[in-house]
GROMACS .gro file of N, CA and C in nm:
model
  282
    1MET      N    1   0.508   1.245  -1.886
    1MET     CA    2   0.382   1.158  -1.940
    1MET      C    3   0.432   1.035  -2.026
    2LEU      N    4   0.536   1.100  -2.133
    2LEU     CA    5   0.595   1.002  -2.216
    2LEU      C    6   0.750   0.982  -2.194
    3ALA      N    7   0.798   0.862  -2.165
    3ALA     CA    8   0.951   0.845  -2.125
    3ALA      C    9   1.009   0.877  -2.250
    4SER      N   10   0.966   0.875  -2.372
    4SER     CA   11   1.065   0.895  -2.493
    4SER      C   12   0.953   0.950  -2.601
    5ARG      N   13   1.030   0.999  -2.703
    5ARG     CA   14   0.954   1.039  -2.824
    5ARG      C   15   0.862   0.920  -2.900
    6ASP      N   16   0.746   0.911  -2.872
    6ASP     CA   17   0.673   0.806  -2.952
    6ASP      C   18   0.549   0.868  -3.002
    7PHE      N   19   0.568   0.879  -3.129
    7PHE     CA   20   0.450   0.952  -3.203
    7PHE      C   21   0.293   0.880  -3.205
    8ALA      N   22   0.313   0.718  -3.185
    8ALA     CA   23   0.204   0.640  -3.194
    8ALA      C   24   0.138   0.665  -3.053
    9ALA      N   25   0.219   0.681  -2.947
    9ALA     CA   26   0.156   0.697  -2.828
    9ALA      C   27   0.096   0.829  -2.816
   10LEU      N   28   0.156   0.939  -2.867
   10LEU     CA   29   0.121   1.059  -2.862
   10LEU      C   30  -0.020   1.064  -2.930
   11ALA      N   31  -0.030   1.001  -3.031
   11ALA     CA   32  -0.172   0.989  -3.102
   11ALA      C   33  -0.252   0.923  -3.023
   12LEU      N   34  -0.239   0.815  -2.961
   12LEU     CA   35  -0.305   0.726  -2.875
   12LEU      C   36  -0.351   0.844  -2.747
   13LEU      N   37  -0.263   0.922  -2.701
   13LEU     CA   38  -0.318   1.007  -2.583
   13LEU      C   39  -0.425   1.113  -2.648
   14GLY      N   40  -0.394   1.159  -2.756
   14GLY     CA   41  -0.491   1.260  -2.815
   14GLY      C   42  -0.623   1.211  -2.841
   15ASP      N   43  -0.605   1.058  -2.876
   15ASP     CA   44  -0.738   1.001  -2.911
   15ASP      C   45  -0.844   0.984  -2.815
   16LEU      N   46  -0.732   0.953  -2.693
   16LEU     CA   47  -0.782   0.936  -2.577
   16LEU      C   48  -0.854   1.059  -2.489
   17ARG      N   49  -0.779   1.137  -2.505
   17ARG     CA   50  -0.842   1.300  -2.446
   17ARG      C   51  -0.963   1.327  -2.487
   18ASP      N   52  -0.990   1.293  -2.632
   18ASP     CA   53  -1.125   1.323  -2.703
   18ASP      C   54  -1.219   1.216  -2.672
   19LEU      N   55  -1.192   1.100  -2.662
   19LEU     CA   56  -1.290   0.999  -2.609
   19LEU      C   57  -1.339   0.998  -2.447
   20ALA      N   58  -1.208   0.986  -2.386
   20ALA     CA   59  -1.254   0.964  -2.252
   20ALA      C   60  -1.170   1.069  -2.173
   21PRO      N   61  -1.207   1.216  -2.146
   21PRO     CA   62  -1.101   1.313  -2.087
   21PRO      C   63  -1.102   1.273  -1.947
   22GLY      N   64  -1.193   1.200  -1.868
   22GLY     CA   65  -1.168   1.162  -1.729
   22GLY      C   66  -1.057   1.060  -1.734
   23PHE      N   67  -1.076   0.964  -1.793
   23PHE     CA   68  -0.990   0.872  -1.790
   23PHE      C   69  -0.833   0.922  -1.851
   24TYR      N   70  -0.829   0.969  -1.931
   24TYR     CA   71  -0.695   1.042  -1.993
   24TYR      C   72  -0.620   1.120  -1.873
   25ALA      N   73  -0.734   1.224  -1.801
   25ALA     CA   74  -0.639   1.275  -1.698
   25ALA      C   75  -0.593   1.208  -1.609
   26ARG      N   76  -0.639   1.066  -1.585
   26ARG     CA   77  -0.571   0.981  -1.480
   26ARG      C   78  -0.425   0.919  -1.516
   27VAL      N   79  -0.413   0.931  -1.681
   27VAL     CA   80  -0.272   0.872  -1.705
   27VAL      C   81  -0.176   0.963  -1.683
   28GLY      N   82  -0.089   0.856  -1.590
   28GLY     CA   83   0.054   0.921  -1.548
   28GLY      C   84   0.175   0.903  -1.653
   29GLU      N   85   0.163   0.800  -1.702
   29GLU     CA   86   0.281   0.730  -1.773
   29GLU      C   87   0.234   0.653  -1.885
   30ILE      N   88   0.305   0.656  -2.001
   30ILE     CA   89   0.280   0.556  -2.119
   30ILE      C   90   0.422   0.555  -2.165
   31ARG      N   91   0.464   0.431  -2.180
   31ARG     CA   92   0.610   0.421  -2.260
   31ARG      C   93   0.573   0.279  -2.325
   32ARG      N   94   0.695   0.257  -2.407
   32ARG     CA   95   0.690   0.140  -2.483
   32ARG      C   96   0.791   0.041  -2.430
   33LEU      N   97   0.751  -0.089  -2.428
   33LEU     CA   98   0.821  -0.192  -2.364
   33LEU      C   99   0.927  -0.243  -2.475
   34PRO      N  100   1.028  -0.304  -2.442
   34PRO     CA  101   1.147  -0.345  -2.539
   34PRO      C  102   1.057  -0.445  -2.641
   35ARG      N  103   0.947  -0.511  -2.605
   35ARG     CA  104   0.899  -0.588  -2.722
   35ARG      C  105   0.789  -0.507  -2.814
   36GLY      N  106   0.791  -0.410  -2.785
   36GLY     CA  107   0.710  -0.303  -2.867
   36GLY      C  108   0.549  -0.254  -2.809
   37ASP      N  109   0.522  -0.370  -2.693
   37ASP     CA  110   0.385  -0.329  -2.623
   37ASP      C  111   0.407  -0.200  -2.545
   38LEU      N  112   0.282  -0.147  -2.509
   38LEU     CA  113   0.279  -0.029  -2.430
   38LEU      C  114   0.236  -0.051  -2.281
   39LEU      N  115   0.304   0.019  -2.199
   39LEU     CA  116   0.294   0.002  -2.060
   39LEU      C  117   0.214   0.147  -2.028
   40VAL      N  118   0.111   0.119  -1.933
   40VAL     CA  119   0.038   0.247  -1.916
   40VAL      C  120   0.006   0.241  -1.745
   41ARG      N  121   0.065   0.353  -1.706
   41ARG     CA  122   0.053   0.380  -1.549
   41ARG      C  123  -0.049   0.494  -1.525
   42LEU      N  124  -0.147   0.471  -1.423
   42LEU     CA  125  -0.221   0.577  -1.389
   42LEU      C  126  -0.181   0.668  -1.264
   43ASN      N  127  -0.231   0.792  -1.251
   43ASN     CA  128  -0.171   0.876  -1.138
   43ASN      C  129  -0.176   0.813  -1.009
   44GLU      N  130  -0.300   0.756  -0.969
   44GLU     CA  131  -0.319   0.730  -0.828
   44GLU      C  132  -0.207   0.630  -0.782
   45SER      N  133  -0.179   0.644  -0.660
   45SER     CA  134  -0.095   0.536  -0.618
   45SER      C  135  -0.128   0.431  -0.576
   46GLY      N  136  -0.061   0.313  -0.612
   46GLY     CA  137  -0.105   0.178  -0.573
   46GLY      C  138  -0.180   0.122  -0.674
   47THR      N  139  -0.192   0.188  -0.815
   47THR     CA  140  -0.253   0.143  -0.923
   47THR      C  141  -0.214   0.034  -0.965
   48PHE      N  142  -0.301  -0.040  -1.086
   48PHE     CA  143  -0.210  -0.150  -1.157
   48PHE      C  144  -0.171  -0.104  -1.282
   49ALA      N  145  -0.071  -0.157  -1.346
   49ALA     CA  146  -0.001  -0.140  -1.489
   49ALA      C  147  -0.109  -0.191  -1.597
   50ILE      N  148  -0.108  -0.124  -1.703
   50ILE     CA  149  -0.197  -0.160  -1.800
   50ILE      C  150  -0.094  -0.213  -1.899
   51LEU      N  151  -0.110  -0.327  -1.965
   51LEU     CA  152  -0.026  -0.359  -2.067
   51LEU      C  153  -0.125  -0.336  -2.190
   52ALA      N  154  -0.051  -0.335  -2.300
   52ALA     CA  155  -0.141  -0.304  -2.422
   52ALA      C  156  -0.053  -0.350  -2.546
   53ALA      N  157  -0.121  -0.380  -2.676
   53ALA     CA  158  -0.032  -0.409  -2.767
   53ALA      C  159  -0.001  -0.285  -2.849
   54SER      N  160   0.106  -0.286  -2.916
   54SER     CA  161   0.129  -0.154  -2.978
   54SER      C  162   0.060  -0.087  -3.075
   55GLY      N  163  -0.064  -0.147  -3.117
   55GLY     CA  164  -0.169  -0.066  -3.216
   55GLY      C  165  -0.280  -0.048  -3.142
   56VAL      N  166  -0.294  -0.070  -3.011
   56VAL     CA  167  -0.407  -0.023  -2.907
   56VAL      C  168  -0.472   0.080  -2.942
   57THR      N  169  -0.595   0.105  -2.954
   57THR     CA  170  -0.669   0.228  -2.957
   57THR      C  171  -0.738   0.281  -2.843
   58ALA      N  172  -0.755   0.412  -2.832
   58ALA     CA  173  -0.841   0.463  -2.707
   58ALA      C  174  -0.935   0.406  -2.684
   59GLN      N  175  -1.027   0.330  -2.769
   59GLN     CA  176  -1.137   0.278  -2.725
   59GLN      C  177  -1.095   0.139  -2.644
   60ARG      N  178  -1.009   0.068  -2.703
   60ARG     CA  179  -0.994  -0.062  -2.644
   60ARG      C  180  -0.923  -0.020  -2.512
   61LEU      N  181  -0.834   0.078  -2.512
   61LEU     CA  182  -0.812   0.124  -2.358
   61LEU      C  183  -0.866   0.148  -2.251
   62THR      N  184  -1.002   0.192  -2.296
   62THR     CA  185  -1.114   0.245  -2.222
   62THR      C  186  -1.177   0.127  -2.179
   63ASP      N  187  -1.140  -0.008  -2.219
   63ASP     CA  188  -1.210  -0.142  -2.192
   63ASP      C  189  -1.173  -0.175  -2.027
   64VAL      N  190  -1.052  -0.118  -1.969
   64VAL     CA  191  -1.013  -0.143  -1.830
   64VAL      C  192  -1.120  -0.077  -1.743
   65ILE      N  193  -1.190   0.010  -1.788
   65ILE     CA  194  -1.283   0.097  -1.689
   65ILE      C  195  -1.395   0.016  -1.636
   66PRO      N  196  -1.468  -0.069  -1.700
   66PRO     CA  197  -1.535  -0.163  -1.623
   66PRO      C  198  -1.496  -0.262  -1.553
   67VAL      N  199  -1.373  -0.328  -1.603
   67VAL     CA  200  -1.289  -0.441  -1.539
   67VAL      C  201  -1.265  -0.364  -1.373
   68GLU      N  202  -1.205  -0.258  -1.368
   68GLU     CA  203  -1.163  -0.181  -1.247
   68GLU      C  204  -1.274  -0.132  -1.166
   69GLN      N  205  -1.384  -0.092  -1.207
   69GLN     CA  206  -1.521  -0.110  -1.149
   69GLN      C  207  -1.560  -0.209  -1.069
   70ASP      N  208  -1.561  -0.338  -1.166
   70ASP     CA  209  -1.589  -0.448  -1.109
   70ASP      C  210  -1.491  -0.523  -0.991
   71LEU      N  211  -1.370  -0.487  -1.006
   71LEU     CA  212  -1.261  -0.536  -0.885
   71LEU      C  213  -1.299  -0.457  -0.796
   72ILE      N  214  -1.330  -0.309  -0.789
   72ILE     CA  215  -1.369  -0.250  -0.677
   72ILE      C  216  -1.492  -0.290  -0.625
   73ASN      N  217  -1.568  -0.304  -0.697
   73ASN     CA  218  -1.708  -0.390  -0.640
   73ASN      C  219  -1.660  -0.485  -0.555
   74ARG      N  220  -1.602  -0.602  -0.588
   74ARG     CA  221  -1.556  -0.704  -0.526
   74ARG      C  222  -1.437  -0.695  -0.427
   75ASN      N  223  -1.408  -0.579  -0.381
   75ASN     CA  224  -1.318  -0.534  -0.291
   75ASN      C  225  -1.168  -0.622  -0.326
   76GLN      N  226  -1.122  -0.624  -0.469
   76GLN     CA  227  -1.032  -0.660  -0.500
   76GLN      C  228  -0.932  -0.576  -0.581
   77ARG      N  229  -0.804  -0.590  -0.591
   77ARG     CA  230  -0.706  -0.517  -0.649
   77ARG      C  231  -0.618  -0.580  -0.731
   78ALA      N  232  -0.624  -0.548  -0.856
   78ALA     CA  233  -0.532  -0.614  -0.964
   78ALA      C  234  -0.386  -0.546  -0.958
   79THR      N  235  -0.283  -0.614  -1.000
   79THR     CA  236  -0.154  -0.565  -0.986
   79THR      C  237  -0.134  -0.517  -1.156
   80GLU      N  238  -0.212  -0.595  -1.240
   80GLU     CA  239  -0.184  -0.567  -1.386
   80GLU      C  240  -0.324  -0.590  -1.464
   81LEU      N  241  -0.372  -0.508  -1.544
   81LEU     CA  242  -0.446  -0.536  -1.632
   81LEU      C  243  -0.403  -0.543  -1.782
   82ASP      N  244  -0.418  -0.665  -1.841
   82ASP     CA  245  -0.372  -0.681  -1.988
   82ASP      C  246  -0.445  -0.713  -2.082
   83LEU      N  247  -0.432  -0.603  -2.189
   83LEU     CA  248  -0.531  -0.577  -2.300
   83LEU      C  249  -0.469  -0.642  -2.407
   84ARG      N  250  -0.372  -0.733  -2.413
   84ARG     CA  251  -0.299  -0.777  -2.523
   84ARG      C  252  -0.370  -0.886  -2.610
   85TYR      N  253  -0.476  -0.970  -2.516
   85TYR     CA  254  -0.557  -1.071  -2.576
   85TYR      C  255  -0.678  -1.005  -2.642
   86ARG      N  256  -0.714  -1.051  -2.741
   86ARG     CA  257  -0.826  -1.020  -2.857
   86ARG      C  258  -0.969  -1.045  -2.756
   87ASP      N  259  -1.022  -0.897  -2.754
   87ASP     CA  260  -1.162  -0.904  -2.682
   87ASP      C  261  -1.167  -0.952  -2.521
   88GLN      N  262  -1.055  -0.939  -2.456
   88GLN     CA  263  -1.048  -0.982  -2.314
   88GLN      C  264  -0.956  -0.862  -2.248
   89VAL      N  265  -0.999  -0.864  -2.128
   89VAL     CA  266  -0.898  -0.782  -2.031
   89VAL      C  267  -0.875  -0.897  -1.923
   90ILE      N  268  -0.758  -0.912  -1.915
   90ILE     CA  269  -0.700  -1.015  -1.814
   90ILE      C  270  -0.659  -0.943  -1.699
   91ALA      N  271  -0.707  -0.942  -1.589
   91ALA     CA  272  -0.677  -0.886  -1.451
   91ALA      C  273  -0.581  -0.981  -1.387
   92ARG      N  274  -0.472  -0.964  -1.361
   92ARG     CA  275  -0.365  -1.027  -1.278
   92ARG      C  276  -0.377  -0.960  -1.141
   93LEU      N  277  -0.408  -1.041  -1.043
   93LEU     CA  278  -0.429  -1.062  -0.883
   93LEU      C  279  -0.306  -1.079  -0.808
   94PRO      N  280  -0.259  -1.008  -0.692
   94PRO     CA  281  -0.166  -1.042  -0.620
   94PRO      C  282  -0.163  -1.188  -0.558
   0.00000   0.00000   0.00000
């Protein structure tokens, strides 16, 4: 699940497990990018990458859930969901 030892990412995963166990169960990988941001990948094949700022909270990470559902309802698929912008989830489409 973690590419390297990252205590902040481990704490985030623990908080996510407590807050949203269903979403936590979908997390396949979380790793820190060279600029310090986090990259989260879900277990499902063909899913989008989630980009988040280094201090992202579990609550903020779950903000992708309604966006993901909206994309499904519109029959669209994102390549990436970006949480690095304040109070926004940017969906990048292919």
